[in-house]
Coordinates of C-alpha atoms in Angstrom, one line a residue:
M1 CA 21.4 7.3 -32.9
G2 CA 17.7 7.4 -32.0
S3 CA 16.6 6.5 -35.6
G4 CA 19.3 3.8 -35.8
F5 CA 18.1 2.1 -32.6
L6 CA 14.5 2.2 -33.7
F7 CA 15.4 0.8 -37.1
L8 CA 17.4 -2.0 -35.4
T9 CA 14.5 -2.9 -33.2
S10 CA 12.1 -2.8 -36.1
G11 CA 14.5 -5.0 -38.1
L12 CA 14.7 -7.6 -35.3
L13 CA 10.9 -7.7 -35.0
A14 CA 10.5 -8.0 -38.8
A15 CA 13.0 -10.9 -38.8
G16 CA 10.5 -12.9 -36.8
L17 CA 12.3 -13.0 -33.5
P18 CA 10.2 -13.3 -30.4
I19 CA 9.2 -10.0 -29.0
F20 CA 11.2 -10.4 -25.8
V21 CA 14.3 -11.5 -27.7
A22 CA 14.0 -8.5 -30.1
L23 CA 13.7 -6.0 -27.3
T24 CA 16.4 -7.3 -25.1
L25 CA 18.8 -7.8 -28.0
A26 CA 18.3 -4.3 -29.3
V27 CA 19.1 -2.9 -25.8
F28 CA 22.1 -5.1 -25.5
I29 CA 23.5 -3.9 -28.9
G30 CA 22.7 -0.3 -28.0
L31 CA 24.6 -0.6 -24.7
S32 CA 27.5 -2.4 -26.3
V33 CA 27.9 0.3 -29.0
A34 CA 27.8 3.1 -26.4
G35 CA 30.2 1.2 -24.2
T36 CA 29.4 3.2 -21.1
T37 CA 27.0 1.0 -19.2
P38 CA 27.5 -2.7 -18.3
P39 CA 25.0 -5.0 -20.1
M40 CA 24.3 -6.8 -16.8
L41 CA 22.0 -3.9 -16.1
I42 CA 19.6 -5.4 -18.6
V43 CA 19.0 -8.4 -16.4
Q44 CA 18.5 -6.1 -13.4
R45 CA 16.0 -3.9 -15.2
M46 CA 14.1 -7.0 -16.3
F47 CA 13.7 -8.3 -12.8
S48 CA 12.9 -4.9 -11.4
G49 CA 10.2 -4.5 -14.1
L50 CA 8.4 -7.5 -12.7
D51 CA 8.7 -6.3 -9.1
S52 CA 5.4 -4.6 -9.2
F53 CA 2.4 -5.3 -7.0
P54 CA -0.2 -4.4 -9.7
L55 CA 1.3 -6.8 -12.2
M56 CA 0.4 -9.7 -9.8
A57 CA -3.1 -9.2 -11.0
I58 CA -2.3 -10.5 -14.5
P59 CA -1.8 -14.2 -13.7
L60 CA -4.7 -14.1 -11.3
F61 CA -7.2 -12.5 -13.7
I62 CA -6.0 -15.0 -16.5
L63 CA -6.7 -17.9 -14.1
A64 CA -10.1 -16.5 -13.0
G65 CA -11.2 -16.0 -16.6
N66 CA -10.1 -19.5 -17.6
L67 CA -11.9 -21.0 -14.6
M68 CA -15.1 -19.4 -15.6
S69 CA -14.7 -20.4 -19.2
T70 CA -14.4 -24.0 -18.2
S71 CA -17.2 -24.0 -15.7
G72 CA -20.1 -23.9 -18.2
L73 CA -20.7 -20.2 -17.7
S74 CA -20.8 -19.4 -21.5
N75 CA -24.1 -21.3 -22.0
R76 CA -25.8 -19.4 -19.1
I77 CA -24.5 -16.0 -20.2
L78 CA -25.7 -16.5 -23.7
K79 CA -29.1 -17.6 -22.6
V80 CA -29.5 -14.4 -20.6
A81 CA -28.3 -12.3 -23.5
Q82 CA -30.7 -14.0 -25.8
M83 CA -33.6 -13.4 -23.4
L84 CA -32.7 -9.7 -23.3
V85 CA -32.2 -8.9 -27.0
G86 CA -33.2 -12.0 -28.8
P87 CA -36.8 -10.9 -29.5
F88 CA -35.7 -7.8 -31.4
R89 CA -35.1 -7.8 -35.2
G90 CA -31.7 -9.3 -35.7
G91 CA -31.9 -10.8 -32.2
L92 CA -29.4 -13.5 -32.7
A93 CA -26.7 -11.1 -34.0
M94 CA -27.5 -8.8 -31.1
T95 CA -27.2 -11.8 -28.7
T96 CA -23.6 -12.2 -30.1
V97 CA -22.8 -8.6 -29.2
T98 CA -24.5 -8.7 -25.7
G99 CA -23.0 -12.1 -24.9
S100 CA -19.5 -10.9 -25.9
M101 CA -19.9 -7.9 -23.6
F102 CA -21.0 -10.1 -20.7
F103 CA -18.3 -12.7 -21.2
G104 CA -15.6 -10.0 -21.8
A105 CA -16.5 -8.5 -18.4
I106 CA -15.6 -11.9 -16.9
S107 CA -12.6 -13.2 -19.0
G108 CA -10.8 -9.9 -19.8
S109 CA -9.6 -11.7 -23.0
S110 CA -10.6 -11.1 -26.6
P111 CA -9.6 -14.5 -28.0
A112 CA -11.3 -16.3 -25.1
T113 CA -14.5 -14.4 -25.8
V114 CA -14.4 -15.2 -29.5
V115 CA -13.9 -18.9 -28.8
S116 CA -16.4 -19.2 -26.0
V117 CA -19.2 -17.3 -27.7
G118 CA -18.4 -18.4 -31.2
R119 CA -18.6 -22.2 -30.5
L120 CA -22.1 -21.7 -29.1
I121 CA -23.7 -19.1 -31.3
L122 CA -22.0 -19.3 -34.7
P123 CA -23.8 -22.5 -35.8
S124 CA -27.1 -21.0 -34.8
M125 CA -26.5 -17.8 -36.8
L126 CA -25.6 -19.8 -39.9
K127 CA -28.7 -22.1 -39.4
E128 CA -30.9 -19.1 -39.1
G129 CA -29.7 -17.7 -42.4
Y130 CA -27.2 -15.1 -41.4
D131 CA -24.4 -14.6 -44.0
Q132 CA -21.2 -16.4 -42.9
K133 CA -18.9 -13.5 -43.5
F134 CA -21.1 -11.2 -41.4
S135 CA -21.5 -13.7 -38.7
V136 CA -17.8 -14.4 -38.4
G137 CA -16.9 -10.7 -38.7
L138 CA -19.4 -9.7 -36.0
L139 CA -18.1 -12.4 -33.7
M140 CA -14.5 -11.2 -34.1
A141 CA -15.3 -7.5 -33.8
T142 CA -17.5 -7.8 -30.7
G143 CA -15.2 -10.3 -29.1
A144 CA -12.6 -7.6 -29.2
V145 CA -14.6 -5.7 -26.5
G146 CA -13.0 -8.2 -24.0
I147 CA -9.9 -6.1 -23.7
I148 CA -11.9 -2.8 -23.2
I149 CA -14.5 -3.8 -20.6
P150 CA -12.9 -4.4 -17.2
P151 CA -11.2 -6.4 -15.9
S152 CA -8.7 -5.9 -18.8
I153 CA -5.2 -7.3 -18.8
F154 CA -4.3 -4.6 -21.3
M155 CA -5.3 -1.9 -18.8
I156 CA -3.3 -3.5 -16.0
V157 CA -0.2 -3.5 -18.1
Y158 CA -0.8 0.0 -19.3
G159 CA -1.5 1.2 -15.8
A160 CA 1.7 -0.4 -14.4
M161 CA 3.8 1.1 -17.1
A162 CA 2.3 4.6 -17.2
G163 CA 1.8 4.9 -13.4
V164 CA -1.9 5.4 -13.9
S165 CA -4.6 4.1 -11.4
I166 CA -5.8 0.8 -12.6
G167 CA -9.1 1.4 -10.9
A168 CA -9.6 4.6 -12.9
L169 CA -8.7 2.8 -16.1
F170 CA -11.3 0.1 -15.3
M171 CA -14.0 2.7 -14.8
A172 CA -13.0 4.5 -18.0
G173 CA -13.3 1.2 -19.8
I174 CA -16.9 0.8 -18.8
G175 CA -18.0 3.9 -20.7
A176 CA -15.9 3.0 -23.8
G177 CA -17.0 -0.6 -23.8
L178 CA -20.7 0.4 -23.6
V179 CA -20.4 2.8 -26.5
Y180 CA -18.6 0.1 -28.5
G181 CA -21.3 -2.4 -27.8
L182 CA -24.2 0.0 -28.4
V183 CA -22.9 1.0 -31.8
F184 CA -22.7 -2.7 -32.9
L185 CA -26.1 -3.4 -31.5
A186 CA -27.6 -0.5 -33.5
Y187 CA -25.8 -1.8 -36.6
C188 CA -27.2 -5.3 -36.1
Y189 CA -30.7 -3.9 -35.7
Y190 CA -30.3 -1.6 -38.8
R191 CA -29.1 -4.6 -40.9
A192 CA -31.9 -6.8 -39.7
C193 CA -34.5 -4.1 -40.6
K194 CA -33.0 -3.6 -44.0
S195 CA -33.0 -7.3 -44.8
G196 CA -36.6 -7.7 -43.6
M197 CA -36.1 -9.9 -40.5
E198 CA -39.0 -10.2 -38.2
S199 CA -39.0 -9.8 -34.4
R200 CA -39.9 -12.6 -32.0
P201 CA -42.2 -12.8 -29.0
F202 CA -40.6 -11.6 -25.7
P203 CA -39.9 -14.3 -23.0
S204 CA -42.1 -14.5 -20.0
R205 CA -41.1 -13.1 -16.7
Q206 CA -40.6 -16.6 -15.4
E207 CA -38.3 -17.6 -18.3
L208 CA -36.2 -14.4 -17.8
F209 CA -36.1 -14.9 -14.1
T210 CA -34.9 -18.5 -14.4
A211 CA -32.2 -17.6 -16.9
L212 CA -30.9 -14.8 -14.7
R213 CA -31.0 -17.0 -11.6
E214 CA -28.9 -19.7 -13.4
A215 CA -26.3 -17.2 -14.6
S216 CA -26.4 -15.0 -11.5
W217 CA -23.3 -16.6 -9.9
G218 CA -21.2 -15.9 -12.9
L219 CA -22.6 -12.4 -13.6
A220 CA -21.8 -11.4 -10.1
I221 CA -18.1 -11.6 -10.7
P222 CA -17.8 -8.2 -12.4
V223 CA -19.9 -6.7 -9.6
L224 CA -17.7 -8.4 -7.0
I225 CA -14.5 -7.2 -8.7
L226 CA -15.5 -3.6 -9.5
G227 CA -17.6 -3.1 -6.4
G228 CA -14.7 -4.2 -4.2
I229 CA -12.2 -2.0 -5.9
Y230 CA -14.3 1.1 -6.0
G231 CA -15.7 0.5 -2.5
G232 CA -12.2 0.5 -1.1
I233 CA -12.5 -3.1 0.1
F234 CA -9.5 -4.4 -1.9
T235 CA -7.0 -3.3 -4.6
P236 CA -7.2 -4.6 -8.2
T237 CA -4.6 -7.2 -7.4
E238 CA -6.5 -8.4 -4.3
A239 CA -9.7 -8.4 -6.4
A240 CA -8.1 -10.7 -8.9
A241 CA -7.2 -13.2 -6.0
V242 CA -10.8 -13.0 -4.7
A243 CA -12.1 -13.7 -8.3
V244 CA -9.9 -16.8 -8.5
V245 CA -11.3 -18.2 -5.2
Y246 CA -14.9 -17.2 -6.2
A247 CA -14.6 -18.8 -9.7
T248 CA -13.2 -22.0 -8.2
V249 CA -16.0 -22.3 -5.7
V250 CA -18.7 -21.6 -8.2
G251 CA -17.3 -23.9 -10.8
M252 CA -16.7 -26.9 -8.5
F253 CA -19.5 -26.6 -5.9
I254 CA -22.3 -24.6 -7.4
Y255 CA -22.3 -25.3 -11.1
R256 CA -20.4 -28.6 -10.5
E257 CA -18.9 -28.5 -14.0
L258 CA -15.3 -28.0 -12.9
S259 CA -13.5 -31.2 -11.9
I260 CA -10.1 -31.7 -10.3
E261 CA -8.7 -32.7 -13.7
D262 CA -10.2 -29.5 -15.2
L263 CA -8.7 -27.4 -12.4
W264 CA -5.2 -28.8 -13.0
R265 CA -5.5 -28.3 -16.8
V266 CA -6.8 -24.7 -16.3
C267 CA -3.9 -23.9 -14.0
V268 CA -1.3 -25.2 -16.5
D269 CA -2.9 -23.3 -19.4
S270 CA -3.0 -20.1 -17.3
A271 CA 0.6 -20.5 -16.3
V272 CA 1.7 -20.8 -19.9
V273 CA -0.2 -17.7 -20.9
T274 CA 1.1 -15.8 -17.9
T275 CA 4.7 -16.8 -18.8
Q276 CA 4.2 -15.5 -22.3
V277 CA 2.9 -12.1 -21.0
M278 CA 5.3 -11.6 -18.2
I279 CA 8.5 -12.3 -20.1
I280 CA 7.5 -9.6 -22.6
V281 CA 6.7 -7.3 -19.7
A282 CA 10.2 -7.9 -18.3
S283 CA 12.0 -7.3 -21.6
A284 CA 9.9 -4.2 -22.1
A285 CA 11.0 -2.8 -18.7
A286 CA 14.6 -2.9 -20.0
F287 CA 13.6 -1.5 -23.3
S288 CA 11.7 1.4 -21.7
W289 CA 14.6 2.1 -19.3
Y290 CA 17.0 2.3 -22.3
L291 CA 14.7 4.7 -24.2
T292 CA 14.5 7.0 -21.1
T293 CA 18.1 7.0 -20.0
S294 CA 19.5 7.4 -23.6
G295 CA 17.2 10.4 -24.2
L296 CA 15.5 8.7 -27.1
T297 CA 12.0 9.2 -25.6
Q298 CA 12.6 13.0 -25.3
Q299 CA 14.0 13.2 -28.8
L300 CA 11.0 11.4 -30.3
A301 CA 8.5 13.4 -28.3
T302 CA 10.2 16.6 -29.4
G303 CA 10.2 15.4 -33.0
L304 CA 6.5 14.8 -33.0
L305 CA 5.8 18.0 -31.2
S306 CA 7.8 19.8 -33.9
L307 CA 5.2 18.7 -36.4
S308 CA 2.4 20.2 -34.3
D309 CA 1.5 21.1 -30.8
N310 CA -2.2 20.7 -31.4
P311 CA -3.5 17.9 -29.2
V312 CA -6.0 16.8 -31.9
V313 CA -3.2 16.4 -34.4
L314 CA -1.0 14.6 -31.9
L315 CA -3.8 12.2 -31.0
L316 CA -4.4 11.5 -34.7
L317 CA -0.7 10.6 -35.1
I318 CA -0.8 8.3 -32.1
N319 CA -4.0 6.6 -33.4
V320 CA -2.5 6.0 -36.8
V321 CA 0.7 4.6 -35.3
V322 CA -1.1 2.2 -33.0
L323 CA -3.6 1.1 -35.6
I324 CA -0.8 0.2 -38.0
A325 CA 1.0 -1.6 -35.1
G326 CA -2.2 -3.5 -34.4
M327 CA -2.1 -5.1 -37.8
F328 CA 1.1 -6.9 -36.8
L329 CA 1.4 -7.1 -33.0
D330 CA -0.8 -8.3 -30.1
P331 CA -2.1 -5.6 -27.7
N332 CA 0.3 -6.4 -24.8
S333 CA 3.3 -6.1 -27.2
I334 CA 1.9 -2.8 -28.5
V335 CA 1.4 -1.2 -25.1
I336 CA 4.8 -2.4 -23.9
I337 CA 6.7 -1.1 -27.0
L338 CA 4.8 2.2 -27.7
V339 CA 3.7 3.4 -24.3
P340 CA 7.1 4.9 -23.3
L341 CA 7.0 6.9 -26.5
V342 CA 3.4 8.1 -26.7
I343 CA 3.1 9.0 -23.0
K344 CA 5.7 11.7 -23.3
V345 CA 3.9 13.1 -26.3
A346 CA 0.6 13.0 -24.5
E347 CA 1.9 14.7 -21.4
M348 CA 3.4 17.5 -23.5
A349 CA 0.2 17.9 -25.4
G350 CA -1.9 18.0 -22.2
V351 CA -3.8 14.7 -23.0
D352 CA -5.2 12.9 -19.9
L353 CA -3.3 9.6 -19.4
V354 CA -6.5 7.8 -18.4
H355 CA -8.2 8.9 -21.6
L356 CA -5.0 8.0 -23.5
G357 CA -5.1 4.5 -22.0
V358 CA -8.7 4.0 -23.3
I359 CA -7.8 5.3 -26.7
L360 CA -4.8 2.9 -27.0
C361 CA -7.1 0.1 -25.7
V362 CA -9.7 0.7 -28.4
N363 CA -7.0 0.9 -31.0
C364 CA -5.6 -2.4 -30.0
A365 CA -9.1 -3.9 -29.8
I366 CA -9.6 -3.0 -33.5
G367 CA -6.2 -4.5 -34.2
M368 CA -7.4 -7.8 -32.9
F369 CA -9.5 -8.3 -36.0
T370 CA -7.6 -6.2 -38.6
P371 CA -5.7 -8.1 -41.3
P372 CA -3.1 -9.4 -41.8
F373 CA -2.2 -10.7 -38.3
G374 CA -5.1 -9.7 -36.1
M375 CA -5.3 -12.5 -33.4
N376 CA -9.1 -12.9 -33.7
L377 CA -8.7 -13.7 -37.4
F378 CA -6.7 -16.8 -36.5
V379 CA -8.9 -17.7 -33.5
A380 CA -12.1 -17.5 -35.7
S381 CA -10.3 -19.7 -38.3
S382 CA -10.1 -22.4 -35.7
L383 CA -13.9 -22.5 -35.5
G384 CA -15.6 -25.2 -37.7
G385 CA -16.0 -24.4 -41.3
V386 CA -14.3 -21.0 -41.3
T387 CA -11.2 -20.2 -43.3
Y388 CA -8.7 -17.4 -42.8
G389 CA -9.9 -15.8 -46.0
Q390 CA -13.5 -15.8 -44.9
A391 CA -12.5 -14.3 -41.6
V392 CA -10.7 -11.5 -43.4
K393 CA -13.6 -10.8 -45.7
G394 CA -16.0 -10.7 -42.7
A395 CA -13.8 -8.4 -40.6
L396 CA -13.1 -5.7 -43.1
P397 CA -16.6 -4.1 -43.2
L398 CA -16.7 -4.0 -39.4
V399 CA -13.3 -2.5 -39.1
W400 CA -14.8 0.7 -40.5
L401 CA -17.7 0.6 -37.9
A402 CA -15.1 0.2 -35.1
L403 CA -13.2 3.1 -36.5
I404 CA -16.3 5.3 -36.0
V405 CA -16.4 4.2 -32.4
L406 CA -12.7 5.1 -32.0
F407 CA -13.3 8.5 -33.5
V408 CA -16.2 9.2 -31.0
I409 CA -14.1 8.1 -28.0
N410 CA -11.2 10.3 -29.2
A411 CA -13.5 13.3 -29.8
V412 CA -15.6 13.0 -26.6
P413 CA -13.2 12.4 -23.6
E414 CA -16.2 12.5 -21.2
I415 CA -17.1 9.0 -22.4
S416 CA -14.0 7.7 -20.7
L417 CA -13.5 10.3 -18.0
W418 CA -16.9 11.0 -16.6
L419 CA -17.2 7.9 -14.4
P420 CA -13.6 7.9 -12.9
R421 CA -13.7 11.7 -12.5
T422 CA -17.0 11.4 -10.6
V423 CA -16.0 8.6 -8.4
M424 CA -12.3 9.3 -7.9
S425 CA -10.3 12.4 -7.2
G426 CA -7.3 13.5 -9.3
I427 CA -8.8 12.6 -12.7
S428 CA -8.6 15.7 -14.9
G429 CA -10.8 16.4 -17.9

């Protein structure tokens, strides 16, 4: 029964049906075959799945990120990043990494980071003589950090589904995101030294101060969000609402690059994205309920544990499954479909659920630029002069570098757990 249901679900997904249709249709067929539960419960479980206060943060963070993307913040962030790392060898490539980390901490979206940073810096990298494949690959790989560094939509969904503190996940994402970025910074420097690139003069204090002052309103958003959450001033959902108000005020009255027309367009775009995410969350709630009540989750967990009860082996299996899923599905779909399965295995193996959330997040970040269907591949293809084939060729070498980061985060839980365990109680190691 369990294998048949999973085969049915996989077949519906492979047939090209939308994620929410495939999940709800699989549950409907499963209930109809069993004949013991009225199908109307599917609708009830979908609505109850959305009845969650933490999930309210999703549309608000999407809106806040889009507001800041439209308000001219990208130029200011990249200018600061270039001031900080631009003088080093490979400075422009390192600016791409640093700028992506800054912007990811504001948008919480990988595709938005790729587009915002790519439009500004890709022409400059090509003009300076960087190889196109490397430039595009670096942009896609470092743009993926947007779903690791808080605020992260992925972590909000995972936290709501797994019953894990979103604040703890955000803190865990800081350590993982920094390690991810530092590894790519080191690679850019190594590549520049190997190719004989020269360093540049450092900016004056006045130039650096001016760049920081111009970008300070935007760079304050992560501080406002995280500081408010960890200071106990507001919850992650309330922080998202504060971020929307703050982003609107900054864009309209301080930077003055956000018009009423822009505000309306941003609200409409954000509503469309929110709808796409939330309808999948609703269908996943019904899917997760069916897996649990039918006993499939327990059966699958027991099956995996029969292979090994070694946490290292089980983590390896989870990583392989999620990496393969990342080649075909977007991160939100992955967390929704797989979390009910892997959580049970992780709990039985004694794996901390905060650490597990970060591992899944990094896996999904890698999936964002892994062929054949990584979302960043298609986003990069929308940039001028870049084909899908060039994007794939640029991504493949950097997938291996990202896998090294994934291995380190798996092997050293302290990278994820040290900060939340230090600041918050109840986080194990």
